[in-house]
GROMACS .gro file of C-alpha atoms in nm:
model
  354
    1UNK     CA    1   8.875   7.169  11.448
    2UNK     CA    2   8.976   7.033  11.804
    3UNK     CA    3   9.324   7.072  11.898
    4UNK     CA    4   9.441   6.703  11.963
    5UNK     CA    5   9.744   6.653  12.219
    6UNK     CA    6   9.871   6.321  12.273
    7UNK     CA    7  10.055   6.249  12.583
    8UNK     CA    8  10.204   5.932  12.752
    9UNK     CA    9  10.037   5.914  13.083
   10UNK     CA   10  10.390   5.852  13.234
   11UNK     CA   11  10.504   6.183  13.094
   12UNK     CA   12  10.422   6.459  13.324
   13UNK     CA   13  10.031   6.515  13.282
   14UNK     CA   14  10.042   6.734  13.563
   15UNK     CA   15  10.275   6.980  13.379
   16UNK     CA   16  10.046   6.976  13.086
   17UNK     CA   17   9.749   7.072  13.288
   18UNK     CA   18   9.973   7.341  13.444
   19UNK     CA   19  10.037   7.494  13.106
   20UNK     CA   20   9.663   7.461  13.029
   21UNK     CA   21   9.582   7.682  13.322
   22UNK     CA   22   9.783   7.960  13.159
   23UNK     CA   23   9.615   7.893  12.815
   24UNK     CA   24   9.279   7.879  12.988
   25UNK     CA   25   9.350   8.244  13.142
   26UNK     CA   26   9.494   8.389  12.842
   27UNK     CA   27   9.358   8.226  12.523
   28UNK     CA   28   9.117   7.948  12.545
   29UNK     CA   29   8.783   8.086  12.736
   30UNK     CA   30   8.502   7.879  12.617
   31UNK     CA   31   8.715   7.581  12.572
   32UNK     CA   32   8.741   7.245  12.777
   33UNK     CA   33   9.034   7.012  12.811
   34UNK     CA   34   8.893   6.653  12.772
   35UNK     CA   35   9.092   6.325  12.834
   36UNK     CA   36   9.040   6.004  12.640
   37UNK     CA   37   9.287   5.726  12.749
   38UNK     CA   38   9.619   5.882  12.677
   39UNK     CA   39   9.481   6.147  12.454
   40UNK     CA   40   9.402   6.505  12.565
   41UNK     CA   41   9.209   6.730  12.337
   42UNK     CA   42   9.076   7.089  12.368
   43UNK     CA   43   8.732   7.124  12.252
   44UNK     CA   44   8.513   7.428  12.217
   45UNK     CA   45   8.232   7.391  12.478
   46UNK     CA   46   7.974   7.410  12.209
   47UNK     CA   47   8.090   7.073  12.089
   48UNK     CA   48   8.124   6.899  12.406
   49UNK     CA   49   7.855   6.623  12.455
   50UNK     CA   50   7.640   6.660  12.728
   51UNK     CA   51   7.713   6.309  12.828
   52UNK     CA   52   8.077   6.190  12.823
   53UNK     CA   53   8.166   5.839  12.718
   54UNK     CA   54   8.230   5.721  13.074
   55UNK     CA   55   7.911   5.853  13.166
   56UNK     CA   56   7.985   6.161  13.318
   57UNK     CA   57   7.788   6.467  13.248
   58UNK     CA   58   7.946   6.798  13.141
   59UNK     CA   59   7.690   7.063  13.130
   60UNK     CA   60   7.726   7.310  12.830
   61UNK     CA   61   7.740   7.611  13.084
   62UNK     CA   62   8.029   7.440  13.290
   63UNK     CA   63   8.339   7.654  13.242
   64UNK     CA   64   8.594   7.561  13.500
   65UNK     CA   65   8.973   7.696  13.501
   66UNK     CA   66   9.038   7.366  13.330
   67UNK     CA   67   8.776   7.108  13.255
   68UNK     CA   68   8.886   6.756  13.293
   69UNK     CA   69   8.648   6.454  13.202
   70UNK     CA   70   8.763   6.096  13.207
   71UNK     CA   71   8.682   5.924  12.900
   72UNK     CA   72   8.694   5.553  12.816
   73UNK     CA   73   8.826   5.390  12.520
   74UNK     CA   74   8.607   5.461  12.201
   75UNK     CA   75   8.617   5.360  11.843
   76UNK     CA   76   8.748   5.665  11.745
   77UNK     CA   77   9.027   5.652  11.964
   78UNK     CA   78   9.135   5.292  12.025
   79UNK     CA   79   9.371   5.188  12.314
   80UNK     CA   80   9.674   5.089  12.072
   81UNK     CA   81   9.898   5.410  12.019
   82UNK     CA   82   9.986   5.370  11.659
   83UNK     CA   83   9.623   5.310  11.557
   84UNK     CA   84   9.531   5.607  11.771
   85UNK     CA   85   9.782   5.840  11.623
   86UNK     CA   86   9.683   5.724  11.274
   87UNK     CA   87   9.298   5.767  11.332
   88UNK     CA   88   9.361   6.111  11.487
   89UNK     CA   89   9.583   6.222  11.197
   90UNK     CA   90   9.330   6.124  10.927
   91UNK     CA   91   9.054   6.342  11.133
   92UNK     CA   92   9.268   6.628  11.224
   93UNK     CA   93   9.306   6.868  10.929
   94UNK     CA   94   9.508   7.127  11.124
   95UNK     CA   95   9.732   7.044  11.427
   96UNK     CA   96   9.838   6.751  11.611
   97UNK     CA   97  10.081   6.795  11.901
   98UNK     CA   98  10.255   6.463  11.962
   99UNK     CA   99  10.432   6.375  12.300
  100UNK     CA  100  10.410   5.977  12.263
  101UNK     CA  101  10.717   5.914  12.050
  102UNK     CA  102  10.654   5.531  12.012
  103UNK     CA  103  10.345   5.588  11.801
  104UNK     CA  104  10.520   5.772  11.521
  105UNK     CA  105  10.822   5.566  11.558
  106UNK     CA  106  10.623   5.246  11.505
  107UNK     CA  107  10.376   5.377  11.230
  108UNK     CA  108  10.587   5.658  11.074
  109UNK     CA  109  10.542   5.534  10.706
  110UNK     CA  110  10.155   5.484  10.748
  111UNK     CA  111  10.115   5.823  10.938
  112UNK     CA  112  10.287   5.972  10.661
  113UNK     CA  113  10.005   5.915  10.442
  114UNK     CA  114   9.792   6.106  10.684
  115UNK     CA  115  10.021   6.381  10.741
  116UNK     CA  116   9.967   6.465  10.362
  117UNK     CA  117   9.621   6.575  10.441
  118UNK     CA  118   9.582   6.942  10.328
  119UNK     CA  119   9.676   7.174  10.625
  120UNK     CA  120   9.766   6.882  10.862
  121UNK     CA  121  10.056   6.940  11.082
  122UNK     CA  122  10.240   6.719  11.338
  123UNK     CA  123  10.391   6.910  11.618
  124UNK     CA  124  10.639   6.753  11.855
  125UNK     CA  125  10.631   6.809  12.216
  126UNK     CA  126  10.941   6.610  12.298
  127UNK     CA  127  11.198   6.897  12.418
  128UNK     CA  128  11.454   6.784  12.152
  129UNK     CA  129  11.218   6.798  11.867
  130UNK     CA  130  11.047   7.111  11.965
  131UNK     CA  131  11.399   7.246  11.980
  132UNK     CA  132  11.479   7.141  11.633
  133UNK     CA  133  11.145   7.281  11.509
  134UNK     CA  134  11.239   7.621  11.629
  135UNK     CA  135  11.574   7.596  11.514
  136UNK     CA  136  11.447   7.526  11.146
  137UNK     CA  137  11.187   7.796  11.176
  138UNK     CA  138  11.466   8.049  11.299
  139UNK     CA  139  11.691   7.918  11.002
  140UNK     CA  140  11.431   7.966  10.737
  141UNK     CA  141  11.361   7.595  10.705
  142UNK     CA  142  11.543   7.302  10.601
  143UNK     CA  143  11.671   7.408  10.253
  144UNK     CA  144  12.010   7.485  10.351
  145UNK     CA  145  12.003   7.237  10.656
  146UNK     CA  146  12.308   7.027  10.696
  147UNK     CA  147  12.284   6.831  11.018
  148UNK     CA  148  12.042   6.805  11.305
  149UNK     CA  149  12.220   6.761  11.638
  150UNK     CA  150  11.986   6.610  11.930
  151UNK     CA  151  12.136   6.665  12.269
  152UNK     CA  152  12.118   6.377  12.529
  153UNK     CA  153  12.207   6.440  12.922
  154UNK     CA  154  12.361   6.110  12.916
  155UNK     CA  155  12.145   5.954  13.166
  156UNK     CA  156  12.192   5.854  13.524
  157UNK     CA  157  12.492   5.618  13.453
  158UNK     CA  158  12.694   5.843  13.223
  159UNK     CA  159  13.070   5.805  13.233
  160UNK     CA  160  13.080   5.459  13.378
  161UNK     CA  161  13.279   5.182  13.216
  162UNK     CA  162  13.143   4.858  13.090
  163UNK     CA  163  13.285   4.686  13.407
  164UNK     CA  164  13.089   4.947  13.629
  165UNK     CA  165  12.781   4.882  13.439
  166UNK     CA  166  12.774   4.510  13.523
  167UNK     CA  167  12.635   4.643  13.872
  168UNK     CA  168  12.398   4.886  13.786
  169UNK     CA  169  12.058   4.805  13.950
  170UNK     CA  170  11.695   4.939  13.903
  171UNK     CA  171  11.750   5.235  14.167
  172UNK     CA  172  12.081   5.350  13.988
  173UNK     CA  173  11.924   5.335  13.629
  174UNK     CA  174  11.614   5.557  13.776
  175UNK     CA  175  11.819   5.827  13.948
  176UNK     CA  176  11.811   6.073  13.642
  177UNK     CA  177  12.021   6.372  13.705
  178UNK     CA  178  11.810   6.644  13.542
  179UNK     CA  179  11.471   6.517  13.424
  180UNK     CA  180  11.175   6.392  13.639
  181UNK     CA  181  11.027   6.110  13.427
  182UNK     CA  182  10.847   5.765  13.454
  183UNK     CA  183  11.047   5.450  13.511
  184UNK     CA  184  11.045   5.335  13.132
  185UNK     CA  185  11.159   5.627  12.987
  186UNK     CA  186  11.434   5.690  13.264
  187UNK     CA  187  11.562   5.362  13.201
  188UNK     CA  188  11.555   5.432  12.820
  189UNK     CA  189  11.768   5.736  12.893
  190UNK     CA  190  12.020   5.536  13.094
  191UNK     CA  191  12.082   5.304  12.786
  192UNK     CA  192  12.051   5.579  12.539
  193UNK     CA  193  11.776   5.387  12.390
  194UNK     CA  194  11.537   5.698  12.447
  195UNK     CA  195  11.800   5.908  12.232
  196UNK     CA  196  11.807   5.643  11.958
  197UNK     CA  197  11.413   5.659  11.942
  198UNK     CA  198  11.445   6.021  11.922
  199UNK     CA  199  11.656   5.977  11.629
  200UNK     CA  200  11.390   5.776  11.456
  201UNK     CA  201  11.133   6.043  11.539
  202UNK     CA  202  11.350   6.318  11.397
  203UNK     CA  203  11.383   6.146  11.071
  204UNK     CA  204  11.007   6.101  11.051
  205UNK     CA  205  10.923   6.444  11.155
  206UNK     CA  206  11.183   6.661  10.954
  207UNK     CA  207  11.273   6.407  10.661
  208UNK     CA  208  11.646   6.401  10.741
  209UNK     CA  209  11.865   6.118  10.662
  210UNK     CA  210  12.012   5.916  10.944
  211UNK     CA  211  12.357   6.043  10.835
  212UNK     CA  212  12.256   6.388  10.903
  213UNK     CA  213  12.129   6.322  11.254
  214UNK     CA  214  12.395   6.333  11.531
  215UNK     CA  215  12.375   6.270  11.898
  216UNK     CA  216  12.554   6.503  12.158
  217UNK     CA  217  12.582   6.416  12.495
  218UNK     CA  218  12.520   6.749  12.706
  219UNK     CA  219  12.499   6.680  13.065
  220UNK     CA  220  12.326   7.017  13.176
  221UNK     CA  221  12.022   6.939  12.959
  222UNK     CA  222  12.006   7.334  12.869
  223UNK     CA  223  12.069   7.314  12.501
  224UNK     CA  224  11.796   7.105  12.383
  225UNK     CA  225  11.898   7.046  12.025
  226UNK     CA  226  12.080   7.217  11.723
  227UNK     CA  227  12.063   7.280  11.356
  228UNK     CA  228  12.369   7.337  11.156
  229UNK     CA  229  12.323   7.485  10.802
  230UNK     CA  230  12.519   7.483  10.488
  231UNK     CA  231  12.733   7.769  10.570
  232UNK     CA  232  12.852   7.653  10.904
  233UNK     CA  233  12.625   7.831  11.121
  234UNK     CA  234  12.467   7.631  11.414
  235UNK     CA  235  12.119   7.738  11.574
  236UNK     CA  236  12.041   7.617  11.902
  237UNK     CA  237  11.735   7.628  12.135
  238UNK     CA  238  11.832   7.697  12.501
  239UNK     CA  239  11.631   7.674  12.798
  240UNK     CA  240  11.626   7.509  13.169
  241UNK     CA  241  11.487   7.168  13.177
  242UNK     CA  242  11.104   7.227  13.191
  243UNK     CA  243  10.868   7.041  13.007
  244UNK     CA  244  10.613   7.305  13.028
  245UNK     CA  245  10.795   7.504  12.743
  246UNK     CA  246  10.760   7.236  12.462
  247UNK     CA  247  10.408   7.173  12.555
  248UNK     CA  248  10.335   7.553  12.544
  249UNK     CA  249  10.497   7.596  12.221
  250UNK     CA  250  10.302   7.333  12.053
  251UNK     CA  251   9.990   7.477  12.176
  252UNK     CA  252  10.079   7.850  12.088
  253UNK     CA  253  10.173   7.847  11.735
  254UNK     CA  254  10.216   8.077  11.518
  255UNK     CA  255  10.243   8.277  11.858
  256UNK     CA  256  10.429   8.211  12.177
  257UNK     CA  257  10.314   8.185  12.532
  258UNK     CA  258  10.353   8.504  12.730
  259UNK     CA  259  10.451   8.326  13.026
  260UNK     CA  260  10.829   8.213  13.042
  261UNK     CA  261  10.896   7.846  13.122
  262UNK     CA  262  11.260   7.748  13.167
  263UNK     CA  263  11.404   8.096  13.127
  264UNK     CA  264  11.778   8.125  13.165
  265UNK     CA  265  11.932   8.392  13.392
  266UNK     CA  266  12.239   8.475  13.216
  267UNK     CA  267  12.362   8.704  13.492
  268UNK     CA  268  12.461   8.380  13.675
  269UNK     CA  269  12.772   8.224  13.572
  270UNK     CA  270  12.727   7.849  13.420
  271UNK     CA  271  12.915   7.626  13.202
  272UNK     CA  272  12.787   7.400  12.911
  273UNK     CA  273  12.956   7.085  12.825
  274UNK     CA  274  12.934   6.863  12.523
  275UNK     CA  275  13.085   6.533  12.437
  276UNK     CA  276  13.024   6.238  12.202
  277UNK     CA  277  12.847   5.949  12.337
  278UNK     CA  278  13.022   5.629  12.421
  279UNK     CA  279  12.889   5.407  12.148
  280UNK     CA  280  13.098   5.101  12.252
  281UNK     CA  281  12.950   5.095  12.591
  282UNK     CA  282  12.626   5.218  12.519
  283UNK     CA  283  12.550   4.981  12.220
  284UNK     CA  284  12.185   5.034  12.206
  285UNK     CA  285  12.204   5.363  12.059
  286UNK     CA  286  12.356   5.222  11.727
  287UNK     CA  287  12.070   4.957  11.751
  288UNK     CA  288  11.824   5.227  11.717
  289UNK     CA  289  12.008   5.365  11.430
  290UNK     CA  290  12.031   5.036  11.262
  291UNK     CA  291  11.640   4.980  11.309
  292UNK     CA  292  11.575   5.333  11.167
  293UNK     CA  293  11.804   5.249  10.853
  294UNK     CA  294  11.636   4.915  10.814
  295UNK     CA  295  11.283   5.085  10.760
  296UNK     CA  296  10.982   4.901  10.725
  297UNK     CA  297  10.856   4.756  11.079
  298UNK     CA  298  11.192   4.737  11.181
  299UNK     CA  299  11.151   5.067  11.428
  300UNK     CA  300  10.821   4.916  11.548
  301UNK     CA  301  10.986   4.588  11.632
  302UNK     CA  302  11.280   4.757  11.818
  303UNK     CA  303  11.061   4.984  12.012
  304UNK     CA  304  10.822   4.688  12.126
  305UNK     CA  305  11.107   4.466  12.215
  306UNK     CA  306  11.257   4.738  12.406
  307UNK     CA  307  10.941   4.806  12.612
  308UNK     CA  308  10.960   4.427  12.704
  309UNK     CA  309  11.304   4.425  12.795
  310UNK     CA  310  11.263   4.741  13.014
  311UNK     CA  311  10.984   4.557  13.196
  312UNK     CA  312  11.217   4.263  13.240
  313UNK     CA  313  11.492   4.463  13.401
  314UNK     CA  314  11.255   4.660  13.618
  315UNK     CA  315  11.123   4.328  13.751
  316UNK     CA  316  11.465   4.222  13.837
  317UNK     CA  317  11.445   3.952  13.556
  318UNK     CA  318  11.772   4.073  13.374
  319UNK     CA  319  12.061   4.292  13.443
  320UNK     CA  320  12.099   4.636  13.304
  321UNK     CA  321  12.407   4.535  13.123
  322UNK     CA  322  12.189   4.260  12.947
  323UNK     CA  323  11.947   4.504  12.785
  324UNK     CA  324  12.144   4.572  12.472
  325UNK     CA  325  12.225   4.226  12.400
  326UNK     CA  326  11.879   4.116  12.442
  327UNK     CA  327  11.778   4.395  12.193
  328UNK     CA  328  12.035   4.276  11.953
  329UNK     CA  329  11.910   3.897  11.976
  330UNK     CA  330  11.562   4.031  11.919
  331UNK     CA  331  11.672   4.253  11.605
  332UNK     CA  332  11.796   3.920  11.464
  333UNK     CA  333  11.454   3.779  11.492
  334UNK     CA  334  11.300   4.074  11.292
  335UNK     CA  335  11.130   3.936  10.970
  336UNK     CA  336  11.200   4.197  10.736
  337UNK     CA  337  10.822   4.294  10.683
  338UNK     CA  338  10.731   4.622  10.528
  339UNK     CA  339  10.534   4.876  10.700
  340UNK     CA  340  10.255   4.913  10.414
  341UNK     CA  341   9.959   4.911  10.647
  342UNK     CA  342   9.869   4.968  11.017
  343UNK     CA  343   9.796   4.592  11.052
  344UNK     CA  344  10.161   4.498  10.927
  345UNK     CA  345  10.304   4.752  11.195
  346UNK     CA  346  10.071   4.602  11.471
  347UNK     CA  347  10.157   4.256  11.379
  348UNK     CA  348  10.527   4.347  11.397
  349UNK     CA  349  10.482   4.503  11.738
  350UNK     CA  350  10.305   4.202  11.862
  351UNK     CA  351  10.549   3.939  11.729
  352UNK     CA  352  10.855   4.142  11.881
  353UNK     CA  353  10.689   4.111  12.220
  354UNK     CA  354  10.677   3.715  12.208
   0.00000   0.00000   0.00000
């Protein structure tokens, strides 16, 4: 089966292609990387159509270092992210590597059905969830798991008081100290909405109750996440901030990539800091927790509303300090609908954007 890799176009696609060059040299001779909308897939050359959806020809004998062909939107992979994830999950009986967290957050209950396909596995590409997955594997699974700890850098405005945050502008919110990301996810990092969405994603991926998923601010972004077990032992995954590592890990199982990404030089002195998030100032984090605990289409509603709010902030229509308040008002509009079908998820997404 093809290995399907879903990436948000705003999230380091060039780094994904960099990783693929490594895998092309080491593992995937005879395979070609294809792109459809926000979807990347690794296909055996024997299965690549001579003519792509967009009309560009791909000869069967074509074997570049990394082959890229632009595809238009097809019926099999529609433009809508939750629908794409659901359709891909139903068709993929082996491995689906996911970097677009919003898809799983919105359609988690629906995708859960597809994930029960024998042999199917959903592999996270987010650095935090990749770290949790490695910690659970090292700790012999989740049988004795007590708590998951998701680390957060704290974003570009960490440490500021509520009074200071009234003057935060777009340039301030986009100045992330450790990660280079697109504007939407960087703003989400500044409000801690991104970490709240990752909490919901962790719940869906690992089946852990929200009361056992904690968020810890770690400014250095070296400890990517942790898992604490019943005997008090905590296993953590450490690496320098480099998205190529979780991407390579998603592509390599059950093996690991032979090329080190984000390797730490322990001969050099450095320090690691941890602190609890300021929930009173960064209120959006608890709004995300509340959406996750509400279940149904609440996560889809929250995620969609947040996208609109961030667009308004980037356009200068609202202040940064208004984001949490607008999200809270949007939450009060949620109709309490259940996520019993893809249509209900998409309807909630559309209504939240009004």
